[in-house]
Short mmCIF file of C-alpha atoms and ligand atoms in Angstrom, two decimals:
data_model
loop_
_atom_site.label_atom_id
_atom_site.label_comp_id
_atom_site.label_asym_id
_atom_site.label_seq_id
_atom_site.Cartn_x
_atom_site.Cartn_y
_atom_site.Cartn_z
CA MET A 48 64.20 -35.12 110.57
CA ASN A 49 67.88 -34.99 111.54
CA ILE A 50 70.37 -33.28 109.25
CA ILE A 51 74.06 -32.38 109.17
CA LEU A 52 75.29 -29.10 107.68
CA LEU A 53 78.81 -29.79 106.47
CA GLY A 54 81.24 -27.25 105.04
CA PRO A 55 84.42 -25.31 105.83
CA PRO A 56 84.55 -22.29 108.18
CA GLY A 57 82.37 -19.49 106.85
CA ALA A 58 80.43 -21.73 104.44
CA GLY A 59 77.16 -20.54 105.98
CA LYS A 60 76.34 -23.44 108.32
CA GLY A 61 75.38 -21.20 111.23
CA THR A 62 73.38 -18.83 109.02
CA GLN A 63 71.30 -21.65 107.54
CA ALA A 64 70.96 -23.58 110.81
CA ALA A 65 69.58 -20.52 112.63
CA ARG A 66 67.11 -19.94 109.81
CA LEU A 67 65.94 -23.57 109.80
CA GLN A 68 65.51 -23.44 113.57
CA ALA A 69 63.38 -20.29 113.31
CA GLU A 70 61.29 -21.48 110.37
CA ARG A 71 60.88 -25.22 110.98
CA GLY A 72 61.02 -25.79 114.72
CA MET A 73 64.13 -27.90 114.38
CA VAL A 74 66.95 -27.40 116.91
CA GLN A 75 70.37 -26.02 115.96
CA LEU A 76 73.11 -28.02 117.68
CA SER A 77 76.32 -26.05 117.08
CA THR A 78 79.40 -27.44 118.80
CA GLY A 79 81.15 -24.11 118.13
CA ASP A 80 78.42 -22.23 120.06
CA MET A 81 78.45 -24.84 122.85
CA LEU A 82 82.22 -24.52 123.20
CA ARG A 83 82.14 -20.70 123.13
CA ALA A 84 79.50 -20.77 125.89
CA ALA A 85 81.76 -23.08 127.93
CA VAL A 86 84.72 -20.73 127.37
CA ALA A 87 82.67 -17.71 128.46
CA LYS A 88 81.55 -19.51 131.65
CA GLU A 89 85.09 -20.77 132.29
CA THR A 90 83.85 -24.35 132.83
CA PRO A 91 86.50 -27.13 132.89
CA VAL A 92 85.63 -27.92 129.23
CA GLY A 93 85.87 -24.24 128.33
CA LEU A 94 89.24 -23.82 130.02
CA GLN A 95 90.54 -26.84 128.10
CA ALA A 96 89.05 -25.75 124.76
CA LYS A 97 90.00 -22.07 124.68
CA ALA A 98 93.61 -22.30 123.50
CA VAL A 99 92.74 -24.98 120.94
CA MET A 100 89.94 -22.86 119.47
CA ASP A 101 92.05 -19.69 119.45
CA ALA A 102 94.66 -21.60 117.42
CA GLY A 103 92.01 -22.79 114.94
CA GLU A 104 92.56 -26.46 115.75
CA LEU A 105 89.99 -29.10 116.64
CA VAL A 106 88.85 -29.76 120.21
CA SER A 107 88.98 -33.44 121.25
CA ASP A 108 86.41 -35.85 119.83
CA ALA A 109 85.40 -37.03 123.32
CA ILE A 110 84.53 -33.50 124.50
CA VAL A 111 82.42 -32.51 121.51
CA SER A 112 80.59 -35.85 121.26
CA ALA A 113 79.72 -35.65 124.97
CA LEU A 114 78.34 -32.12 124.42
CA ILE A 115 76.20 -33.30 121.50
CA GLY A 116 74.88 -36.25 123.55
CA GLU A 117 73.84 -33.92 126.41
CA HIS A 118 72.04 -31.54 124.06
CA LEU A 119 70.31 -34.33 122.12
CA ASP A 120 68.75 -35.43 125.39
CA CYS A 121 67.13 -32.01 125.80
CA ILE A 122 65.40 -31.53 122.44
CA GLY A 123 62.46 -33.91 122.86
CA ASP A 124 61.11 -35.17 119.56
CA ARG A 125 62.17 -32.11 117.52
CA GLY A 126 64.52 -32.57 114.59
CA ALA A 127 68.23 -31.82 115.01
CA ILE A 128 70.45 -29.67 112.80
CA PHE A 129 74.07 -30.63 113.42
CA ASP A 130 76.09 -27.45 112.73
CA GLY A 131 79.86 -27.97 112.81
CA TYR A 132 79.58 -31.56 114.01
CA PRO A 133 80.80 -34.16 113.10
CA ARG A 134 84.23 -32.95 112.01
CA THR A 135 86.25 -36.18 112.12
CA GLN A 136 85.64 -39.84 111.29
CA ALA A 137 85.53 -40.67 115.03
CA GLN A 138 82.84 -38.00 115.54
CA ALA A 139 80.83 -39.34 112.57
CA GLU A 140 80.86 -42.81 114.11
CA ALA A 141 80.03 -41.41 117.57
CA LEU A 142 77.07 -39.54 116.10
CA ASP A 143 75.66 -42.72 114.57
CA LEU A 144 75.75 -44.32 118.03
CA LEU A 145 74.25 -41.29 119.77
CA LEU A 146 71.39 -41.23 117.27
CA ALA A 147 70.77 -44.99 117.37
CA GLU A 148 70.66 -44.96 121.19
CA ARG A 149 67.85 -42.40 120.95
CA GLY A 150 65.92 -44.12 118.13
CA ARG A 151 66.93 -41.44 115.61
CA HIS A 152 68.58 -41.60 112.22
CA LEU A 153 70.16 -39.17 109.75
CA ASP A 154 68.05 -37.97 106.82
CA HIS A 155 70.43 -35.67 104.92
CA VAL A 156 74.03 -34.45 104.97
CA ILE A 157 73.91 -31.03 103.30
CA GLU A 158 77.35 -30.22 101.90
CA LEU A 159 77.86 -26.47 101.38
CA VAL A 160 80.26 -26.26 98.44
CA VAL A 161 82.29 -23.02 98.55
CA ASP A 162 85.39 -21.15 97.41
CA GLU A 163 87.97 -20.79 100.20
CA ASP A 164 89.34 -17.33 99.30
CA GLU A 165 85.85 -15.87 99.42
CA LEU A 166 85.39 -17.48 102.83
CA VAL A 167 88.33 -15.61 104.33
CA ARG A 168 86.62 -12.37 103.24
CA ARG A 169 83.31 -13.50 104.72
CA ILE A 170 84.77 -14.53 108.05
CA CYS A 171 87.21 -11.70 108.64
CA GLY A 172 84.44 -9.12 108.07
CA ARG A 173 81.81 -10.53 110.39
CA PHE A 174 80.86 -9.20 113.82
CA THR A 175 77.88 -9.42 116.16
CA CYS A 176 76.01 -7.22 118.60
CA ALA A 177 77.52 -7.84 122.04
CA ASN A 178 74.09 -7.52 123.63
CA CYS A 179 71.62 -9.48 121.43
CA GLY A 180 73.95 -11.40 119.09
CA ALA A 181 72.50 -9.94 115.85
CA PRO A 182 74.97 -10.71 113.03
CA TYR A 183 76.65 -8.02 110.87
CA HIS A 184 79.40 -7.81 108.26
CA ASP A 185 81.84 -4.99 107.36
CA GLU A 186 81.01 -5.26 103.65
CA PHE A 187 77.75 -7.17 103.25
CA LYS A 188 75.60 -6.10 106.21
CA ARG A 189 76.48 -2.97 108.17
CA PRO A 190 74.08 -1.63 110.82
CA LYS A 191 71.68 0.95 109.34
CA VAL A 192 73.11 3.57 111.69
CA ASP A 193 76.85 3.15 112.03
CA GLY A 194 77.80 1.76 115.45
CA VAL A 195 74.19 1.09 116.58
CA CYS A 196 72.56 -2.36 116.53
CA ASP A 197 69.46 -2.43 114.28
CA VAL A 198 67.73 -4.89 116.60
CA CYS A 199 68.34 -3.71 120.18
CA GLY A 200 70.07 -0.31 119.85
CA SER A 201 73.22 -1.43 121.66
CA THR A 202 76.46 0.31 120.71
CA GLU A 203 78.68 -2.61 121.76
CA PHE A 204 79.85 -5.12 119.13
CA LYS A 205 82.25 -8.06 119.24
CA ARG A 206 84.34 -10.25 116.93
CA ARG A 207 85.34 -13.88 117.49
CA PRO A 208 89.00 -14.23 118.54
CA ASP A 209 89.48 -16.94 115.87
CA ASP A 210 88.18 -14.74 113.03
CA ASN A 211 91.56 -13.46 111.81
CA GLU A 212 93.19 -14.51 108.53
CA ALA A 213 96.00 -16.68 110.01
CA THR A 214 93.60 -18.65 112.23
CA VAL A 215 91.03 -18.95 109.46
CA ARG A 216 93.69 -20.54 107.22
CA THR A 217 94.45 -23.08 109.98
CA ARG A 218 90.72 -23.81 110.38
CA MET A 219 90.48 -24.38 106.60
CA ALA A 220 93.47 -26.73 106.71
CA GLU A 221 91.85 -28.67 109.56
CA TYR A 222 88.69 -28.94 107.49
CA ARG A 223 90.58 -30.28 104.45
CA ALA A 224 92.64 -32.75 106.51
CA LYS A 225 90.06 -34.09 108.95
CA THR A 226 86.51 -33.14 107.98
CA ALA A 227 86.29 -33.36 104.17
CA PRO A 228 87.53 -37.01 104.34
CA ILE A 229 84.33 -38.05 106.18
CA LEU A 230 82.19 -37.26 103.12
CA PRO A 231 82.63 -40.77 101.58
CA TYR A 232 81.31 -42.28 104.85
CA TYR A 233 78.00 -40.57 104.09
CA GLN A 234 78.21 -40.84 100.28
CA GLN A 235 78.23 -44.62 100.54
CA ARG A 236 74.91 -44.34 102.39
CA ASN A 237 73.55 -41.96 99.74
CA LEU A 238 73.01 -39.18 102.29
CA VAL A 239 75.11 -36.35 100.80
CA ARG A 240 73.27 -33.46 99.09
CA PRO A 241 75.68 -30.86 97.64
CA VAL A 242 74.44 -27.25 97.64
CA ASP A 243 76.16 -24.21 96.07
CA GLY A 244 77.19 -22.23 99.16
CA MET A 245 78.48 -19.33 97.01
CA ALA A 246 74.96 -18.35 95.99
CA PRO A 247 73.18 -15.55 97.89
CA VAL A 248 71.84 -16.55 101.33
CA ASN A 249 68.20 -16.76 100.14
CA GLU A 250 69.15 -19.01 97.21
CA VAL A 251 71.13 -21.33 99.49
CA ALA A 252 68.09 -21.40 101.76
CA ALA A 253 65.79 -22.29 98.85
CA SER A 254 68.09 -25.14 97.76
CA ILE A 255 68.14 -26.56 101.29
CA ASP A 256 64.37 -26.21 101.64
CA ALA A 257 63.88 -28.10 98.37
CA ILE A 258 65.97 -30.98 99.75
CA LEU A 259 64.11 -31.08 103.07
CA ASP A 260 60.73 -30.96 101.33
CA SER A 261 61.57 -33.57 98.68
P1 AP5 B 65 82.54 -23.19 114.63
O1 AP5 B 65 81.91 -22.20 115.48
O2 AP5 B 65 81.77 -24.39 114.20
O3 AP5 B 65 83.15 -22.43 113.39
P2 AP5 B 65 83.39 -22.86 111.87
O4 AP5 B 65 83.07 -24.23 111.44
O5 AP5 B 65 84.76 -22.42 111.64
O6 AP5 B 65 82.25 -22.15 111.16
P3 AP5 B 65 81.88 -20.66 111.25
O7 AP5 B 65 80.95 -20.40 112.40
O8 AP5 B 65 83.10 -19.80 111.18
O9 AP5 B 65 81.15 -20.49 109.88
P4 AP5 B 65 79.74 -20.96 109.35
O10 AP5 B 65 79.89 -22.02 108.33
O11 AP5 B 65 78.78 -21.21 110.48
O12 AP5 B 65 79.35 -19.65 108.57
P5 AP5 B 65 78.38 -18.45 108.98
O13 AP5 B 65 76.97 -18.87 108.77
O14 AP5 B 65 78.75 -17.90 110.31
O15 AP5 B 65 83.90 -23.76 115.33
C1 AP5 B 65 84.82 -22.88 115.94
C2 AP5 B 65 85.93 -23.70 116.61
O16 AP5 B 65 85.35 -24.55 117.63
C3 AP5 B 65 86.67 -24.68 115.68
O17 AP5 B 65 87.74 -24.05 115.00
C4 AP5 B 65 87.17 -25.74 116.70
O18 AP5 B 65 88.27 -25.28 117.43
C5 AP5 B 65 85.99 -25.84 117.66
N1 AP5 B 65 85.01 -26.86 117.26
C6 AP5 B 65 83.71 -26.65 116.92
N2 AP5 B 65 83.10 -27.81 116.61
C7 AP5 B 65 84.03 -28.79 116.75
C8 AP5 B 65 84.01 -30.20 116.55
N3 AP5 B 65 82.89 -30.83 116.12
N4 AP5 B 65 85.16 -30.89 116.76
C9 AP5 B 65 86.28 -30.28 117.21
N5 AP5 B 65 86.37 -28.94 117.41
C10 AP5 B 65 85.24 -28.19 117.18
O19 AP5 B 65 78.74 -17.41 107.83
C11 AP5 B 65 79.97 -16.72 107.81
C12 AP5 B 65 79.77 -15.28 107.29
O20 AP5 B 65 79.33 -15.32 105.93
C13 AP5 B 65 78.69 -14.50 108.04
O21 AP5 B 65 79.10 -13.14 108.09
C14 AP5 B 65 77.45 -14.67 107.16
O22 AP5 B 65 76.56 -13.58 107.31
C15 AP5 B 65 78.06 -14.73 105.79
N6 AP5 B 65 77.32 -15.59 104.86
C16 AP5 B 65 76.75 -16.80 105.14
N7 AP5 B 65 76.21 -17.32 104.02
C17 AP5 B 65 76.47 -16.43 103.02
C18 AP5 B 65 76.16 -16.41 101.62
N8 AP5 B 65 75.49 -17.41 101.02
N9 AP5 B 65 76.59 -15.34 100.91
C19 AP5 B 65 77.28 -14.31 101.49
N10 AP5 B 65 77.58 -14.27 102.81
C20 AP5 B 65 77.18 -15.33 103.56
#
C-alpha cells in the first residue's frame, strides 16, 4: 500500500507517518526530514535548500522528486507513506511517474483537515531531544522531569529554525497557494480521504487505520 499524508504545516503528518511506520512496517518518506539531513551534512542539496527552508518557502520540484526517487529505490516491497510530498502539481505528476516506473500505485491520499490558528500554536511549541529525537511540546507534552528527556535522559533539546510564527505563516501561505490546489488532481481519481486533524492524536490514528483497513 502506498499513501500520501496531505495537510498544512503542523497538521500531524509526521506524527501519523511515524506511527504507521512503527505499527505497520510501512516506510515514512518525509522530504522535510530528507532535506534537514542534507542541511545538517552540508551536502550540495543541503547548502542549496537551507535558506529556502529557513524562509518557509518550497525547495525546487526537481530536488525533492529526485530525493523521493532515491529513497523509493531503497524500500524493497514495503509500502510507502509520503509525508510532505507532493506539494505542487509538478511533484504530483512526478510522483505518478516514479511510482509507475517501479510498478507501484497510490491507494489513498489522506487529507488532514485542520484549523490554521491552532496549527501555529502546535508548531511554535514543539521541540525534540537533541540526542534521540523524541518529540515534546511546551503545552501538550513536556518531559516528565523538566529539562530531561524521558527516553534517553539527555538534557539537550532543539527546535527547528523554521518553527517561528512569521515563518509558519509563510509555510501556511505556500500550502494554500501551491499544495491545496493539487487536491482536485486526486479527487478526480477518487483517492482523497478527509480526516479531522483537530481530533486528539489517537482519534486521528483510528480514523486513518479505518481507511487503511477498509
Ligand atoms: P516539513 O518538514 O515537511 O514540514 P511541514 O509540512 O511544514 O510539516 P511539519 O513537520 O511542520 O508538520 P507535520 O504536519 O508533520 O506535523 P507534526 O506531526 O510534526 O517541511 C519543512 C520545509 O522543507 C518546507 O517548509 C520546505 O521548505 C521544505 N520541503 C519539504 N518538503 C518539500 C517538498 N515536497 N517540496 C518543496 N519543499 C519541501 O505535528 C506538529 C505538532 O503538533 C507536534 O508537536 C505534534 O506533537 C502535535 N500534534 C500532531 N497531531 C496532533 C493532534 N492531533 N492534536 C494535538 N497535537 C498534535
